[in-house]
Tab-separated table of C-alpha atoms in Angstrom:
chain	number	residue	atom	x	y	z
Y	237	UNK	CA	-6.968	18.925	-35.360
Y	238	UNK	CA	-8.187	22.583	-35.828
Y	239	UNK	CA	-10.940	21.031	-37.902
Y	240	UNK	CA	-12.392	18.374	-35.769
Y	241	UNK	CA	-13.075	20.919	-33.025
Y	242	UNK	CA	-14.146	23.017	-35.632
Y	243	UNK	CA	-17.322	21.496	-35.748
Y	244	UNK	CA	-18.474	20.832	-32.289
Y	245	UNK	CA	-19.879	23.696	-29.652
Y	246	UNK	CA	-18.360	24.676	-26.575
Y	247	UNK	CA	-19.850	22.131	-24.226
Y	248	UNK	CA	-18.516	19.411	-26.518
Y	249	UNK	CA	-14.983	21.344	-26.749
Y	250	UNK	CA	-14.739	21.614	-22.853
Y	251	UNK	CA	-15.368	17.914	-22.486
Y	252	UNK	CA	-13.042	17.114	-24.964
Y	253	UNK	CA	-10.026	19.371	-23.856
Y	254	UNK	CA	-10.233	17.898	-20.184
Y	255	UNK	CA	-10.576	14.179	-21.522
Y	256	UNK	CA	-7.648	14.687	-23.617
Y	257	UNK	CA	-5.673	16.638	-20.969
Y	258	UNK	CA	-6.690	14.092	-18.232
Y	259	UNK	CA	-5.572	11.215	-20.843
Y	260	UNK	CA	-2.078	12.670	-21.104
Y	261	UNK	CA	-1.427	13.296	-17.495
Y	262	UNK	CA	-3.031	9.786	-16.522
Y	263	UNK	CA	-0.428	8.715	-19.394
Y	264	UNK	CA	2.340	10.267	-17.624
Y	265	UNK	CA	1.525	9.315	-14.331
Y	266	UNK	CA	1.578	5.586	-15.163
Y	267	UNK	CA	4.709	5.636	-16.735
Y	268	UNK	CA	6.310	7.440	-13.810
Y	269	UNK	CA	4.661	4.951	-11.237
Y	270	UNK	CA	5.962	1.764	-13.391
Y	271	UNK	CA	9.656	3.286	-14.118
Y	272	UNK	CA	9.367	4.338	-9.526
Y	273	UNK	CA	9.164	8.396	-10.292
Y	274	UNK	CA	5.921	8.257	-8.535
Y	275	UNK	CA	5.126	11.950	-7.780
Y	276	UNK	CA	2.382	11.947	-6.141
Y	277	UNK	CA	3.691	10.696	-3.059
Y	278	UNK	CA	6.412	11.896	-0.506
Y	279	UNK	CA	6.050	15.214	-1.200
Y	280	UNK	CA	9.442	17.117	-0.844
Y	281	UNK	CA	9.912	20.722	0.316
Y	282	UNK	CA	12.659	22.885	1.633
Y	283	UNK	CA	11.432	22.770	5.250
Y	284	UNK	CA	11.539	20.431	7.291
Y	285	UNK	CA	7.989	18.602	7.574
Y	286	UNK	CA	6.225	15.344	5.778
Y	287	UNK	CA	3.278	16.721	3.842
Y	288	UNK	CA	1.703	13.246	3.304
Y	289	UNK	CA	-1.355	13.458	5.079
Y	290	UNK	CA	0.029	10.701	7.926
Y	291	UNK	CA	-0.179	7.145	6.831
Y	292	UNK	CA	-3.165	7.006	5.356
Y	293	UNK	CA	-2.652	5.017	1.947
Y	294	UNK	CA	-5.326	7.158	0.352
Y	295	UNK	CA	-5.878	10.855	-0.034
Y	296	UNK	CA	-9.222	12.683	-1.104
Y	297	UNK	CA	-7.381	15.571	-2.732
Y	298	UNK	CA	-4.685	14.336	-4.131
Y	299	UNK	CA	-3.558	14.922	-7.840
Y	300	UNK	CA	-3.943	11.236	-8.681
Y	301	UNK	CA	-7.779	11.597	-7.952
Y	302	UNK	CA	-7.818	15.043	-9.372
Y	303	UNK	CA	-6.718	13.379	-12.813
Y	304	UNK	CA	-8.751	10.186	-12.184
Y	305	UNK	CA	-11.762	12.382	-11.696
Y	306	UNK	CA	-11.229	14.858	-14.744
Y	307	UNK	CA	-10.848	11.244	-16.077
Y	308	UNK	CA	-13.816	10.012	-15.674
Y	309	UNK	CA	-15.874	13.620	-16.054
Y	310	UNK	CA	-13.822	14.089	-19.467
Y	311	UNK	CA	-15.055	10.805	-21.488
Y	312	UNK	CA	-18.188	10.559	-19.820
Y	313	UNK	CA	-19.283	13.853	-21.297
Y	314	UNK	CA	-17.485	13.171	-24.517
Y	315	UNK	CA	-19.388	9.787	-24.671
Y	316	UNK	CA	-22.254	11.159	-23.753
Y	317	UNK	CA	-22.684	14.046	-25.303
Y	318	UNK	CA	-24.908	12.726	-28.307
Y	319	UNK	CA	-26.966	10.765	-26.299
Y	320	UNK	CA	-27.788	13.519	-23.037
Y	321	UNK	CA	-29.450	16.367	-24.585
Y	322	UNK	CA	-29.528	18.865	-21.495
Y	323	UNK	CA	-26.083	20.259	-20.546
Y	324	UNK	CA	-26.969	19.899	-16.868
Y	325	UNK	CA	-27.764	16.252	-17.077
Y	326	UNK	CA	-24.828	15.698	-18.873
Y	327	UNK	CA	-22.764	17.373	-16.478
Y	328	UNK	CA	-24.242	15.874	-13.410
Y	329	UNK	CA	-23.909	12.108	-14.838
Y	330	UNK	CA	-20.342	13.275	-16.124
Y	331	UNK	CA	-19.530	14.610	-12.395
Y	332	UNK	CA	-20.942	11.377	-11.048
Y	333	UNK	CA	-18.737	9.198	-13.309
Y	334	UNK	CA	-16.019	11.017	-12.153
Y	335	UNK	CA	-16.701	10.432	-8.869
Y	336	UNK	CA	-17.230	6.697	-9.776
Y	337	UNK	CA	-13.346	6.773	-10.926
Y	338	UNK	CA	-12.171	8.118	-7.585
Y	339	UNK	CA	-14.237	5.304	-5.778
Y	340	UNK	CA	-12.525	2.339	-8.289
Y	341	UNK	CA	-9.213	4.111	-7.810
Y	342	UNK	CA	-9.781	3.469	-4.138
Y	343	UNK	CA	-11.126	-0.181	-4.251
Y	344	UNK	CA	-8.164	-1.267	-6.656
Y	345	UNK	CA	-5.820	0.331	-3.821
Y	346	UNK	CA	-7.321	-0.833	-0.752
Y	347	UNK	CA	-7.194	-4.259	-2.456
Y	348	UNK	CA	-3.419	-3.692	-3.692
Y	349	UNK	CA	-2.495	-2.727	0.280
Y	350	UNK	CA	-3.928	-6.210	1.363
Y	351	UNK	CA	-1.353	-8.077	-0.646
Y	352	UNK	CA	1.662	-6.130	0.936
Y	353	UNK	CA	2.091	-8.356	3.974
Y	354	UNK	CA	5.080	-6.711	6.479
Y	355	UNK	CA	7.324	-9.758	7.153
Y	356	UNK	CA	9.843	-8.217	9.100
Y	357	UNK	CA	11.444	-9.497	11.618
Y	358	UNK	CA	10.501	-9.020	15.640
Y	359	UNK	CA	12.117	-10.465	18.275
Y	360	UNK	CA	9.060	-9.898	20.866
Y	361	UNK	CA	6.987	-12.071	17.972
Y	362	UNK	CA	8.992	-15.153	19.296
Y	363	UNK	CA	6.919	-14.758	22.980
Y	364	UNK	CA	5.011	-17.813	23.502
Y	365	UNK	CA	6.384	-19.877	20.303
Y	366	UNK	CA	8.186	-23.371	20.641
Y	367	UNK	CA	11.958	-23.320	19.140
Y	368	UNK	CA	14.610	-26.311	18.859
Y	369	UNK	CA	17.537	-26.148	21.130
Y	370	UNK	CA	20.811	-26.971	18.423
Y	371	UNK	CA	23.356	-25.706	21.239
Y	372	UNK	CA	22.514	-26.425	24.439
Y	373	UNK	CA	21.683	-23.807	27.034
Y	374	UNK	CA	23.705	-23.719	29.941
Y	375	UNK	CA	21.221	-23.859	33.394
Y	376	UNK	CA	20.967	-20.586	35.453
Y	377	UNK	CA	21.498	-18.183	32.949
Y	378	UNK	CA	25.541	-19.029	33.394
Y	379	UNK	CA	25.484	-18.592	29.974
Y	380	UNK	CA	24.292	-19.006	26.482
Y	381	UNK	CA	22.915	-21.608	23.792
Y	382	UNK	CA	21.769	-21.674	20.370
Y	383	UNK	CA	17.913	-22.143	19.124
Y	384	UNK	CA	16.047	-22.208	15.571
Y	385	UNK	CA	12.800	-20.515	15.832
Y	386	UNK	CA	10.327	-20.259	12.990
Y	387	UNK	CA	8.407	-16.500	12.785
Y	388	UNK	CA	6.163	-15.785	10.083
Y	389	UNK	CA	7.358	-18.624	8.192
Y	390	UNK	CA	11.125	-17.619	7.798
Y	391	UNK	CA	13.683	-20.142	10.530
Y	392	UNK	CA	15.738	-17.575	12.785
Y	393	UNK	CA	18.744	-18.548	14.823
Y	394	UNK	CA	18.995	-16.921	18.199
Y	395	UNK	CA	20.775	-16.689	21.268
Y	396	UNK	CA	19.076	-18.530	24.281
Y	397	UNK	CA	18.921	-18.312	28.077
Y	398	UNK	CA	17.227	-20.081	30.800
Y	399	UNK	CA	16.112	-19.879	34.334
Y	400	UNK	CA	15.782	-23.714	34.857
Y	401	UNK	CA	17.980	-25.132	36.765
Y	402	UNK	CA	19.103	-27.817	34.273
Y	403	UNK	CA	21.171	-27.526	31.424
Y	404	UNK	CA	18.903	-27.644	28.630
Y	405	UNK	CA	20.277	-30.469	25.481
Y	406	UNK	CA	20.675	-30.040	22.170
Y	407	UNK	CA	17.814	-31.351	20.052
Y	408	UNK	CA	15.001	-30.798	23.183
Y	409	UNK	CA	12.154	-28.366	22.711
Y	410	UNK	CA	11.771	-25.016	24.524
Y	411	UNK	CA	9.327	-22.301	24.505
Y	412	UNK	CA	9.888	-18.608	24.645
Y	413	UNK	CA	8.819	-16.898	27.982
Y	414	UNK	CA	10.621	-13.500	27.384
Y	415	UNK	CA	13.515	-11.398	26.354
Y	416	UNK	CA	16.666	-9.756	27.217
Y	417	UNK	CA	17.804	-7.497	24.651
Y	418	UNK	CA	18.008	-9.429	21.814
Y	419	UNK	CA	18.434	-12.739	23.753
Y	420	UNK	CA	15.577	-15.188	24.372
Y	421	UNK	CA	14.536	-16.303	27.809
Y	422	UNK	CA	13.275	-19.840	27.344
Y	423	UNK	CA	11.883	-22.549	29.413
Y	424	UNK	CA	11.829	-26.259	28.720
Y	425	UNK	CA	8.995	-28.164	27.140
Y	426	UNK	CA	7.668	-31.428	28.987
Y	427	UNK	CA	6.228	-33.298	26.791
């Protein structure tokens, strides 16, 4: 190893050292993403606060684009050092290849975050949505009934009300006009 940077100049040593170093970290890092010891994010200390940065699913200065910078910068001027004769041209393209890496780093994310889809459920999302009365709903709110309600694709059975003033049958449609607590206020559906 001592021989093949034997032969080279500084420049060509500095890009090398931070393309290797970057390599191994950018190594590391992906194996502790894929085996979930992610840690660049949730940041842990021994007082009580959330150093995140808020919500936001990507950070400027972060480590991850540290490394994905020195990424780019490291093989860009070790690819390019034969071919860019003037150090500050090389550095400048080298800088903006690095900058390039943060910038893909951020597209592959952003597009990553639009296939997480929250699918949890809400009772307030059944407001305004048509369910199927299986056990029917006593009139006046005297008491309780039985409905299956479909929310972002997934079939929920909840408890029922209503303010009409008839009973309300099994097997009839209703829609939802509000919510007590975690029991649906619902009101026929003429058809």
């Amino acid at each position: 190893m001592k021989e093949f940077f034997a032969n080279m100049d500084g420049t060509q040593q500095f890009y090398w050292y931070i393309a290797i170093g970057a390599s191994v970290i950018f190594i590391i890092q992906t194996i502790m993403t894929f085996v979930g010891a992610d840690a660049d994010t949730g940041v842990d200390a021994d007082f009580d606060g959330n150093l995140d940065g808020g919500d936001s699913p990507f950070q400027l200065f972060s480590l991850r684009n540290l490394i994905n910078f020195l990424l780019g910068f490291g093989w860009a001027g070790v690819s390019l050092y034969n071919v860019i004769e003037s150090n500050v041209l090389l550095a400048i393209v080298a800088f903006l290849v690095g900058v390039l890496f943060i910038a893909f780093f951020f597209f592959i994310m952003r597009a990553l975050l639009k296939l997480s889809e929250d699918n949890s459920f809400k009772i307030e999302d059944t407001i305004g949505k048509t369910a199927d009365v299986y056990l029917s709903i006593p009139a006046a709110k005297k008491g309780k009934g039985k409905v299956f309600i479909s929310v972002r694709g997934s079939t929920h059975e909840l408890s029922a009300i209503t303010n009409s003033v008839d009973e309300i049958k099994n097997g009839s449609l209703v829609k939802v006009v509000g919510i007590e607590g975690d029991i649906l206020i619902v009101t026929p559906l003429t058809l």
